Short mmCIF file of C-alpha atoms and ligand atoms in Angstrom, two decimals:
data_model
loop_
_atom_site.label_atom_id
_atom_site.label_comp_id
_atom_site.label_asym_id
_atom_site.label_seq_id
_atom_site.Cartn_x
_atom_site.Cartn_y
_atom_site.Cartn_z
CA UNK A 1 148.44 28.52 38.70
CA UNK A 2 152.52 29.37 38.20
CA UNK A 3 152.96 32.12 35.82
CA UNK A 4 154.82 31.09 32.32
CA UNK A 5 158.27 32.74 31.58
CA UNK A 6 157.12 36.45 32.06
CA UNK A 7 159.50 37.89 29.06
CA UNK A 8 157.68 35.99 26.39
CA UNK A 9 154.63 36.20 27.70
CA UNK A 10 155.48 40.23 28.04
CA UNK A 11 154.76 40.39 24.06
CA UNK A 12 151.53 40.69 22.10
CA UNK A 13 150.97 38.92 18.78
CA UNK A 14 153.70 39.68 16.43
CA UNK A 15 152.54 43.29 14.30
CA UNK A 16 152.54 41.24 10.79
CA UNK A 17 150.64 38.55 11.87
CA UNK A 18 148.07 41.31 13.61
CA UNK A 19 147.57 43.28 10.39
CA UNK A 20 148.03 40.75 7.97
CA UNK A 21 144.48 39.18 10.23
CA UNK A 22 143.11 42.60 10.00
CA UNK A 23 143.94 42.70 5.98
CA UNK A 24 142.17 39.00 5.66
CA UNK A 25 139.10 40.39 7.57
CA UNK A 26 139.10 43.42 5.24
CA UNK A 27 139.82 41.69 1.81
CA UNK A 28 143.04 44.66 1.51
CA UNK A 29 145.84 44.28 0.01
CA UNK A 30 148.26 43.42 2.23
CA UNK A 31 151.25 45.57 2.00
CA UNK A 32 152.18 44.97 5.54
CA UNK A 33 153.83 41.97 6.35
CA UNK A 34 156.41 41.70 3.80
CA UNK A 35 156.10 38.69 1.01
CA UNK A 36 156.11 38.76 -2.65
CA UNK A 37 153.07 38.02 -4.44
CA UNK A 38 154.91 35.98 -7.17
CA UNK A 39 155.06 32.18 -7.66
CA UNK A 40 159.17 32.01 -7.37
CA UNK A 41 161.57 30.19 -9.66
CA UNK A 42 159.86 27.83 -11.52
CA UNK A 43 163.34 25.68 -11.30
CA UNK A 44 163.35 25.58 -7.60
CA UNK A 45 159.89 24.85 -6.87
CA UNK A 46 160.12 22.06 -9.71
CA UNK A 47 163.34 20.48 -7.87
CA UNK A 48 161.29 20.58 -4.30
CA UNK A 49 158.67 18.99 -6.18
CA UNK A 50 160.84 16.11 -7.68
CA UNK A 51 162.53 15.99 -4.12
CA UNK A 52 159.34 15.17 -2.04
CA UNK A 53 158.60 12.54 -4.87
CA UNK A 54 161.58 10.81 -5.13
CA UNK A 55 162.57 11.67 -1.23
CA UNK A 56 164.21 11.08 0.86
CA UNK A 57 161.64 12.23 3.38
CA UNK A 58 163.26 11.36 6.88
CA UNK A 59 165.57 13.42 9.23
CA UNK A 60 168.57 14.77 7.21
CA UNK A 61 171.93 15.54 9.32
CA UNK A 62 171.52 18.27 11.51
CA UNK A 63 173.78 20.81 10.29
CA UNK A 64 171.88 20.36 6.73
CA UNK A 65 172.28 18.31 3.44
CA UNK A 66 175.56 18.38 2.21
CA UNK A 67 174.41 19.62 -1.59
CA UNK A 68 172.99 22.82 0.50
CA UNK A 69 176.18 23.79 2.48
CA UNK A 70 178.05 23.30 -0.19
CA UNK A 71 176.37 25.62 -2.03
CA UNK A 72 175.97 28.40 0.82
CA UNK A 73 179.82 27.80 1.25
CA UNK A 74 179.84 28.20 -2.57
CA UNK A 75 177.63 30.87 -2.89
CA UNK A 76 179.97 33.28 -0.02
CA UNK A 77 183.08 32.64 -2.87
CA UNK A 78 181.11 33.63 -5.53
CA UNK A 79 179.95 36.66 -4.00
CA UNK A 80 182.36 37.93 -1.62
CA UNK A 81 184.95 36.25 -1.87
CA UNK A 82 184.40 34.62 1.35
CA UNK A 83 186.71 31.15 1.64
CA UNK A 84 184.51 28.78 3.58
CA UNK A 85 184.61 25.77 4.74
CA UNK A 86 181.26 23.99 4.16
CA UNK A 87 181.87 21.07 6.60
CA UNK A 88 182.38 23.08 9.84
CA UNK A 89 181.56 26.21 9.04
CA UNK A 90 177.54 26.42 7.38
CA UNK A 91 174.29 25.10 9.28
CA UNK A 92 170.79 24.94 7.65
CA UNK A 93 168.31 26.56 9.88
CA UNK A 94 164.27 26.69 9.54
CA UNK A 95 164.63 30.22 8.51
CA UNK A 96 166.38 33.02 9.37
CA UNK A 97 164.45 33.47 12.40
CA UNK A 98 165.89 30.06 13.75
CA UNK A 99 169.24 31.18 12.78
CA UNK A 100 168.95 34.22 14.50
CA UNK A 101 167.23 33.04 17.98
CA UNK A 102 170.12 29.58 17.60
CA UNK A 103 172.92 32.06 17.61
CA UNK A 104 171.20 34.37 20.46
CA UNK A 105 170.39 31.35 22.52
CA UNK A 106 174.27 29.70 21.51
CA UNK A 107 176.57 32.78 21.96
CA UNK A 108 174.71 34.92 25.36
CA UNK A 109 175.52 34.13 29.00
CA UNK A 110 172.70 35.88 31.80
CA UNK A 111 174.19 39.49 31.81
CA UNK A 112 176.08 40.26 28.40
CA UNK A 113 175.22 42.70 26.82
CA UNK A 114 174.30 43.06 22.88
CA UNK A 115 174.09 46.39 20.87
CA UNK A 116 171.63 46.83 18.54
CA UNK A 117 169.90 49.61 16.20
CA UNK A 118 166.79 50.73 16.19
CA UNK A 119 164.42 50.91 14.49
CA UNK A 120 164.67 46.72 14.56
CA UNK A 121 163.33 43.73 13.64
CA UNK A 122 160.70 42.11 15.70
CA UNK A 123 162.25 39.04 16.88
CA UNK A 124 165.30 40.48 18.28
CA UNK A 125 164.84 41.70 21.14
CA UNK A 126 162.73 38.98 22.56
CA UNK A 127 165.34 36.52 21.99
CA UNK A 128 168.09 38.27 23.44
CA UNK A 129 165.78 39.00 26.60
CA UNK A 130 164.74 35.36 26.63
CA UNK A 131 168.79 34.14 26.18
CA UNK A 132 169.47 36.38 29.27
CA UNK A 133 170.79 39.45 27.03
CA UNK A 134 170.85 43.50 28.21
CA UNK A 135 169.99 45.52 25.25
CA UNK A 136 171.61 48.43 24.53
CA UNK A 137 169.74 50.41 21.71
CA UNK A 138 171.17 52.75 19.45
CA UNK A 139 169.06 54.88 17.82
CA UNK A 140 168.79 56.49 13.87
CA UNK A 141 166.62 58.87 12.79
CA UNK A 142 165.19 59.45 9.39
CA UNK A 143 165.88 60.37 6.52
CA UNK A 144 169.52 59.08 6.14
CA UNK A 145 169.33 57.36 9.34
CA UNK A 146 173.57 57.05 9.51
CA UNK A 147 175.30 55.49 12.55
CA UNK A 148 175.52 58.00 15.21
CA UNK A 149 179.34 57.28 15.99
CA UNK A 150 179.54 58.56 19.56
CA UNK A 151 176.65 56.88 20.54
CA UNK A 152 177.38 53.40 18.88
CA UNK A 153 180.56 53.33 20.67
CA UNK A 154 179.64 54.48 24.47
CA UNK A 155 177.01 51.12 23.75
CA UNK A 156 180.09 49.18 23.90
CA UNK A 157 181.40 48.32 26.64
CA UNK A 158 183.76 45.18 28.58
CA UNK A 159 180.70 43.99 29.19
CA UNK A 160 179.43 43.18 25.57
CA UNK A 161 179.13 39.97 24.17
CA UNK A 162 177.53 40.71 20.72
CA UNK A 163 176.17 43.65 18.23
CA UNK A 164 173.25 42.12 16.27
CA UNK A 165 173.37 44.04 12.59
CA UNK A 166 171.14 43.60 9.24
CA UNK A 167 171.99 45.18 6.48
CA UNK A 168 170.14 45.65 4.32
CA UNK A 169 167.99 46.97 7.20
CA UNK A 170 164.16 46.16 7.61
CA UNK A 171 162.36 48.21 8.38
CA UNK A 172 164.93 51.08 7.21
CA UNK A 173 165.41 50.75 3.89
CA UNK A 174 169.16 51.49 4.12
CA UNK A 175 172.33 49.85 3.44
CA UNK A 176 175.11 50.37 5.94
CA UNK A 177 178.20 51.32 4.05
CA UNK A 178 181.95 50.56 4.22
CA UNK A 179 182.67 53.33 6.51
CA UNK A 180 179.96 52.58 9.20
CA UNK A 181 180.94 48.57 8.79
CA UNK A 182 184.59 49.75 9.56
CA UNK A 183 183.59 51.47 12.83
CA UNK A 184 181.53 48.57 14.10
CA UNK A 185 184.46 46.16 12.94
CA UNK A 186 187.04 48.68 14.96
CA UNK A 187 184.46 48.38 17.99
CA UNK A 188 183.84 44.52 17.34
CA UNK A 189 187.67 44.09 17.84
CA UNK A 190 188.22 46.57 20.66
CA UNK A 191 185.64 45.30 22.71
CA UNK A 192 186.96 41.72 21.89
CA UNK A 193 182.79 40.74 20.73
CA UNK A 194 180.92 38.81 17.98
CA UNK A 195 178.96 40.26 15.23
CA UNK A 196 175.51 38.51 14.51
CA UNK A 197 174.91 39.75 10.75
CA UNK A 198 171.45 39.41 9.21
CA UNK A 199 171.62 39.44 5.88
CA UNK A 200 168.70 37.94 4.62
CA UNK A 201 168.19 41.28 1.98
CA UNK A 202 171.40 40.59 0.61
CA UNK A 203 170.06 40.62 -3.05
CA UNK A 204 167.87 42.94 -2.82
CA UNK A 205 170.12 46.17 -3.15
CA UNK A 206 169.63 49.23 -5.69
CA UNK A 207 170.83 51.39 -7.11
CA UNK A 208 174.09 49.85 -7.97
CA UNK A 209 175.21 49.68 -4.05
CA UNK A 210 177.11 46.43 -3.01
CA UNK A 211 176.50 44.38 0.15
CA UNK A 212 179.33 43.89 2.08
CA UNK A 213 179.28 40.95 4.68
CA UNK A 214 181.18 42.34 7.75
CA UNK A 215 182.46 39.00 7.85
CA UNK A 216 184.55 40.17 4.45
CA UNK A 217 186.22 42.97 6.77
CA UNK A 218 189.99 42.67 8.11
CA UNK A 219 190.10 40.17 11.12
CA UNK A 220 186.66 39.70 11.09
CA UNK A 221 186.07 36.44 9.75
CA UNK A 222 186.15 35.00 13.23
CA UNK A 223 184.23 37.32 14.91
CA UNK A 224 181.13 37.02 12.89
CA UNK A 225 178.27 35.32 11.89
CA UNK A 226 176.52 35.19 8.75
CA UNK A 227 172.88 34.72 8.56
CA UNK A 228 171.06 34.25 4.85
CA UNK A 229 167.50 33.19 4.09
CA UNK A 230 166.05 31.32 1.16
CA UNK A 231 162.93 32.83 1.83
CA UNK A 232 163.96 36.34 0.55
CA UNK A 233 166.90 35.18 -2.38
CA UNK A 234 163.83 33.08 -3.89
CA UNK A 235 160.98 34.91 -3.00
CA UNK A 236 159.32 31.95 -1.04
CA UNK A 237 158.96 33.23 2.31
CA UNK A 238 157.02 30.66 3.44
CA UNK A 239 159.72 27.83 3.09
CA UNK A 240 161.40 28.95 5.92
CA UNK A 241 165.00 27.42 4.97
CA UNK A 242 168.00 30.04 6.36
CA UNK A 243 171.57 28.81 6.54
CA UNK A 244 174.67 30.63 8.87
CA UNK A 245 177.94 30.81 7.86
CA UNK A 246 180.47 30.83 10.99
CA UNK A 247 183.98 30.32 12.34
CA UNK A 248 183.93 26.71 13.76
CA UNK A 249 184.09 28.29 17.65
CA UNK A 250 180.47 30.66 17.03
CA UNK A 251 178.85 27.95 15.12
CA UNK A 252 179.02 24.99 17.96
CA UNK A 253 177.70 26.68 20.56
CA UNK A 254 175.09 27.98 17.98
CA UNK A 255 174.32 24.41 16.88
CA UNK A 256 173.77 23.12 20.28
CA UNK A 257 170.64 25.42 20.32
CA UNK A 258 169.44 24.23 16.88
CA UNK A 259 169.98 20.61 17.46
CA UNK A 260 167.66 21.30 20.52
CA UNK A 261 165.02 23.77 19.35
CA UNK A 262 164.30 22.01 16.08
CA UNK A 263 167.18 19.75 15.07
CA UNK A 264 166.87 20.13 11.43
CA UNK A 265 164.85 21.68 8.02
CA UNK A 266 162.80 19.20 5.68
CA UNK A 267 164.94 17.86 3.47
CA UNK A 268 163.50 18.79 -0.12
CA UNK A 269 163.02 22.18 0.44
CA UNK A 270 166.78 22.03 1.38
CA UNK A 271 167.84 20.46 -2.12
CA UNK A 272 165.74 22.74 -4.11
CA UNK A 273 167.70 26.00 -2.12
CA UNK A 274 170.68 23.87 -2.83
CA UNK A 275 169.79 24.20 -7.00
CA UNK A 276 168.48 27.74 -6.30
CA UNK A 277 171.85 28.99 -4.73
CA UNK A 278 173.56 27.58 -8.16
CA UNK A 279 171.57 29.77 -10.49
CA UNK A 280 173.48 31.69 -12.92
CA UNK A 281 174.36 35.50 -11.99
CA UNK A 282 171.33 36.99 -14.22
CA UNK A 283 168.99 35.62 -11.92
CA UNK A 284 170.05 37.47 -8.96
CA UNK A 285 170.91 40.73 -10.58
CA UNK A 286 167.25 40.39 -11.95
CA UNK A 287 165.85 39.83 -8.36
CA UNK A 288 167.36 43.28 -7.55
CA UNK A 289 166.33 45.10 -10.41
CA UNK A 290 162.72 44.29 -10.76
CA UNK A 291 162.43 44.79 -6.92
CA UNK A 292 163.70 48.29 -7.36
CA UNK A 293 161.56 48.77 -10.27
CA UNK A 294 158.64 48.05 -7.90
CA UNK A 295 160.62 50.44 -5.39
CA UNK A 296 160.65 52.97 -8.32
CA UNK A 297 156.87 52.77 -9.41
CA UNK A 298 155.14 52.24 -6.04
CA UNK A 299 157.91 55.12 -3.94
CA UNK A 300 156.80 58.22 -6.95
CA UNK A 301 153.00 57.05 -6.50
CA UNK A 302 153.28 57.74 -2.83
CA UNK A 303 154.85 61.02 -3.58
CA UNK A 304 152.05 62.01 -6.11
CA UNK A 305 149.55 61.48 -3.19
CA UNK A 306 152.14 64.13 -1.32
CA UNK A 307 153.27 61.60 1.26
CA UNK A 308 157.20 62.66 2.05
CA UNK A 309 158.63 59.17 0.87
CA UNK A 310 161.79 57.88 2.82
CA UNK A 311 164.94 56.82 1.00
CA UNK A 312 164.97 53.13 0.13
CA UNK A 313 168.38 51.48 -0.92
CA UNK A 314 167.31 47.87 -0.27
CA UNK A 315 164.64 45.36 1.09
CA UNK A 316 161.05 44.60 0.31
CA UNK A 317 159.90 47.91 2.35
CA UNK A 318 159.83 52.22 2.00
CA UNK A 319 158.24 54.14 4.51
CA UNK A 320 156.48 57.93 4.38
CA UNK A 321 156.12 60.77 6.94
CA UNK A 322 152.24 60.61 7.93
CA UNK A 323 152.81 64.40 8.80
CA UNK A 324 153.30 65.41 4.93
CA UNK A 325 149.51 64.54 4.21
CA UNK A 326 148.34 66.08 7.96
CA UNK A 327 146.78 62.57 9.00
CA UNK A 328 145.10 63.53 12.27
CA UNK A 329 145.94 60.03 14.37
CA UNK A 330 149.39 58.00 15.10
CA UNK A 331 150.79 54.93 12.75
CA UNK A 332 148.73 52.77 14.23
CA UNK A 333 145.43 54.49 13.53
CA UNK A 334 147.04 55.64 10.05
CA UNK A 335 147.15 51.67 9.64
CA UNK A 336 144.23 50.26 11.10
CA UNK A 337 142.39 53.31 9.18
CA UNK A 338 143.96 52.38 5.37
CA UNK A 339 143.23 48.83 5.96
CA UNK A 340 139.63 48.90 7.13
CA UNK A 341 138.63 51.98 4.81
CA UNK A 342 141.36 51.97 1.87
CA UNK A 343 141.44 48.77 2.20
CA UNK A 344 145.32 48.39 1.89
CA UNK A 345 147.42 47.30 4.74
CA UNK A 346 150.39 48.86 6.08
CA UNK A 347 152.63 48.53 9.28
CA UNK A 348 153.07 50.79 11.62
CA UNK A 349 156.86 52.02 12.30
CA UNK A 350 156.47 52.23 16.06
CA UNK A 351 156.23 48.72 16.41
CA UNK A 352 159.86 48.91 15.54
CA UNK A 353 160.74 50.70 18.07
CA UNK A 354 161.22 50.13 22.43
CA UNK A 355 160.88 53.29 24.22
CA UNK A 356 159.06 56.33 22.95
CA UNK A 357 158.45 54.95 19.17
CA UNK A 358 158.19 57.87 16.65
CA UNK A 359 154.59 57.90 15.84
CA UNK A 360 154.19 59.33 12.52
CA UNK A 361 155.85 56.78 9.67
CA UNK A 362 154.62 53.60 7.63
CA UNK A 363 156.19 50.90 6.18
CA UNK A 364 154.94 49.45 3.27
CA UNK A 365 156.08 46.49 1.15
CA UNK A 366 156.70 46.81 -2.71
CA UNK A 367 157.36 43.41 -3.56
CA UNK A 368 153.87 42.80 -5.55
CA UNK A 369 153.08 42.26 -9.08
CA UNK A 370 152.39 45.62 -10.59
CA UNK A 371 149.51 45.58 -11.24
CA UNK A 372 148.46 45.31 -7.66
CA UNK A 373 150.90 47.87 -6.72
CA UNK A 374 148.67 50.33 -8.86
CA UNK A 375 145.26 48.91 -6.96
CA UNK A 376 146.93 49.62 -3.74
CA UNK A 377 147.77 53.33 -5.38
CA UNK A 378 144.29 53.75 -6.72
CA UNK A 379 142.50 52.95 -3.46
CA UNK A 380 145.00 55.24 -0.88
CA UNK A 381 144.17 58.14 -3.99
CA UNK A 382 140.27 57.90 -3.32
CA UNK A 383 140.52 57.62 0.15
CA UNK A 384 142.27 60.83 0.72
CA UNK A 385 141.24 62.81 -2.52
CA UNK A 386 137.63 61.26 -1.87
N1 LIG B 401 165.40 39.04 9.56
C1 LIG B 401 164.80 40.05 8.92
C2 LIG B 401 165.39 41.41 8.99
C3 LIG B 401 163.62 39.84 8.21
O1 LIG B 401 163.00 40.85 7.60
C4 LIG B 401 163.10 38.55 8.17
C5 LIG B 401 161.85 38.37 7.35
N2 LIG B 401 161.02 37.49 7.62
C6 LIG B 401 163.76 37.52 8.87
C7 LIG B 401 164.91 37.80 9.55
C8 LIG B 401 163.25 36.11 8.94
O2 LIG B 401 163.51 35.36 7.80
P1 LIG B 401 162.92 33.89 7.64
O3 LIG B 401 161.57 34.05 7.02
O4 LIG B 401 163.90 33.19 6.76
O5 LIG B 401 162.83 33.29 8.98
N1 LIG B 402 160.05 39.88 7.58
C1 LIG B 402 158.67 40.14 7.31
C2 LIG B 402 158.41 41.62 7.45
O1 LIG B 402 159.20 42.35 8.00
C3 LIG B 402 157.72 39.42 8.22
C4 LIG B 402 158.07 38.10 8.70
C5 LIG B 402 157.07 37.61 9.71
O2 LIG B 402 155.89 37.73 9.51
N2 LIG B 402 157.55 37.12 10.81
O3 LIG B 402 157.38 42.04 7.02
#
């Protein structure tokens, strides 16, 4: 028999859905994969409800509702002061993921080349492969993990297309700040390339810090695309309804691949977002600041088992140093161990990670009711304190 495409079939099951299966076997609480544990806005789910009742329930246009891309268009002006142009620049996606793999698949040629940092998400690098994409990886290494200047810029070069960013970062924890944004900007321009900006965390930011779009940077507007999910700004991660915001030129060719790959997004969950995106201020500042409550409550019980805990300045996730509690074994055994003896899941780092992974942090998610954060607590402190 012919072999299928041999990138794809290159990768194993994707890590969350591996140890979220292992946490289902083990009955753990699954701090792995990264969801909330709450039911979401009770507005939003009530306005999906009314809009798969009252419909319509055929194929909406395949950029998205109108009522939604208005209100991503809406949403950039009310937070960043972003003017845009909700008829030619905005497409609803089925997630972020779709958004992400659209503009991969719309924007590389066989050869380019597209900078990215590490450690990264896990559906990167197998769509830029797949879309014909060299990677060029740019390591950062804990605890700060800042942008190593010298190296980010020798990863440019005539022959780059693209530099794929999220901030906030999964699985780092970290917000990339104005100064690092202006060197990528200065090397986006130089190196005449796009910017593909996941920003699917951008709520979920503590401590006070601002997100700032890249897009919002000088001359940058064209240059880069915007990538949001409703999944994360509503805590309903299993909707899987993202939107992009893009000059006219990016979002075409990025369209072509969604009009192709899965044309369109059901239509209710797409009017609910649409309310969502309209809720008043409070309920996104709240978003943020019972998230980094959680951050807060579940980072100092980590550090009273003596795990060294990482910083955290955004996202669902914080990650510990397995050497500051002498855990004889890699991430992956540290993981596989706490979710079939603990019985609390975790992901490994290293999965993260291309070529020689560090092999001695976690990732865990925080974004569960507290009271479950403290079960997860109580079972890692009688595992190791026995
Ligand atoms: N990018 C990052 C960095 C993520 O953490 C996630 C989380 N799932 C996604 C993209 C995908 O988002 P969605 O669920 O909307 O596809
Ligand atoms: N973004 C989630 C995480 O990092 C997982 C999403 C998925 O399972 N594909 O945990």
């Amino acid at each position: 028999m012919k072999k299928p495409n041999a990138i794809l079939a290159g990768y194993g099951t994707s890590i969350f859905e591996v140890m979220s299966r292992l946490a289902v076997e083990h009955d753990a609480i699954n701090l792995g994969q990264g969801f909330p544990d709450d039911r979401g806005p009770p507005d939003v789910l009530q306005a999906a409800a009314d809009a798969v009742l009252d419909g319509p329930n055929q194929y909406p246009p395949m950029l998205g509702i109108p009522a939604l891309r208005q209100a991503v268009a809406e949403h950039a002006g009310r937070f960043y002061d972003l003017e845009v142009d909700w008829k030619t620049q905005v497409m609803v996606t089925s997630g972020a993921t779709e958004a992400l793999a659209a503009s991969l698949l719309g924007l590389i040629e066989p050869g380019d080349e597209v900078v990215l940092l590490e450690p990264l998400y896990d559906s990167y690098l197998p769509i830029v492969r797949r879309a014909g994409g060299q990677a060029r990886l740019v390591r950062t290494e804990p605890p700060d993990r800042s942008l190593p200047r010298e190296a980010l810029a020798s990863a440019f070069s005539d022959r780059t297309k693209l530099v794929l960013l999220n901030s906030p970062w999964n699985p780092a924890g970290r917000v990339l700040s104005r100064d690092e944004l202006e060197l990528i900007a200065s090397l986006v321009e130089e190196y005449d390339t796009y910017a593909v900006c996941d920003e699917v965390y951008e709520h979920l930011l503590f401590d006070g810090r601002p997100h700032i779009p890249l897009m919002t940077l000088p001359r940058m507007a064209d240059r880069c695309v915007r990538i949001g999910s409703a999944g994360k700004t509503f805590s309903l991660t299993g909707w899987k309804v993202g939107y992009i915001t893009g000059a006219p030129s990016l979002l075409t060719p990025i369209a072509k691949a969604h009009q192709f790959v899965v044309f369109t997004t059901p239509p209710n969950l797409q009017y609910a977002v649409a309310h969502g995106l309209g809720k008043e201020g409070a309920y996104f500042y709240a978003l943020a600041s019972d998230l980094q409550a959680k951050r807060d409550r579940f980072g100092s019980g980590l550090a009273a088992l003596g795990f060294e805990v990482l910083p955290c300045h955004g996202t669902y996730f914080i990650s510990v140093d397995l050497r500051s509690v002498g855990f004889e074994g890699d991430d992956v055994d540290f993981c596989r161990a706490i979710t079939t003896e603990a019985r609390v899941a975790a992901v490994p780092m290293s999965a993260f990670y291309e070529i020689e992974p560090p092999r001695h942090f976690v990732r865990f998610s925080f974004c569960k009711r507290n009271e479950v954060l403290d079960e997860a607590l109580a079972r890692l402190r009688r595992y190791f304190r026995g």
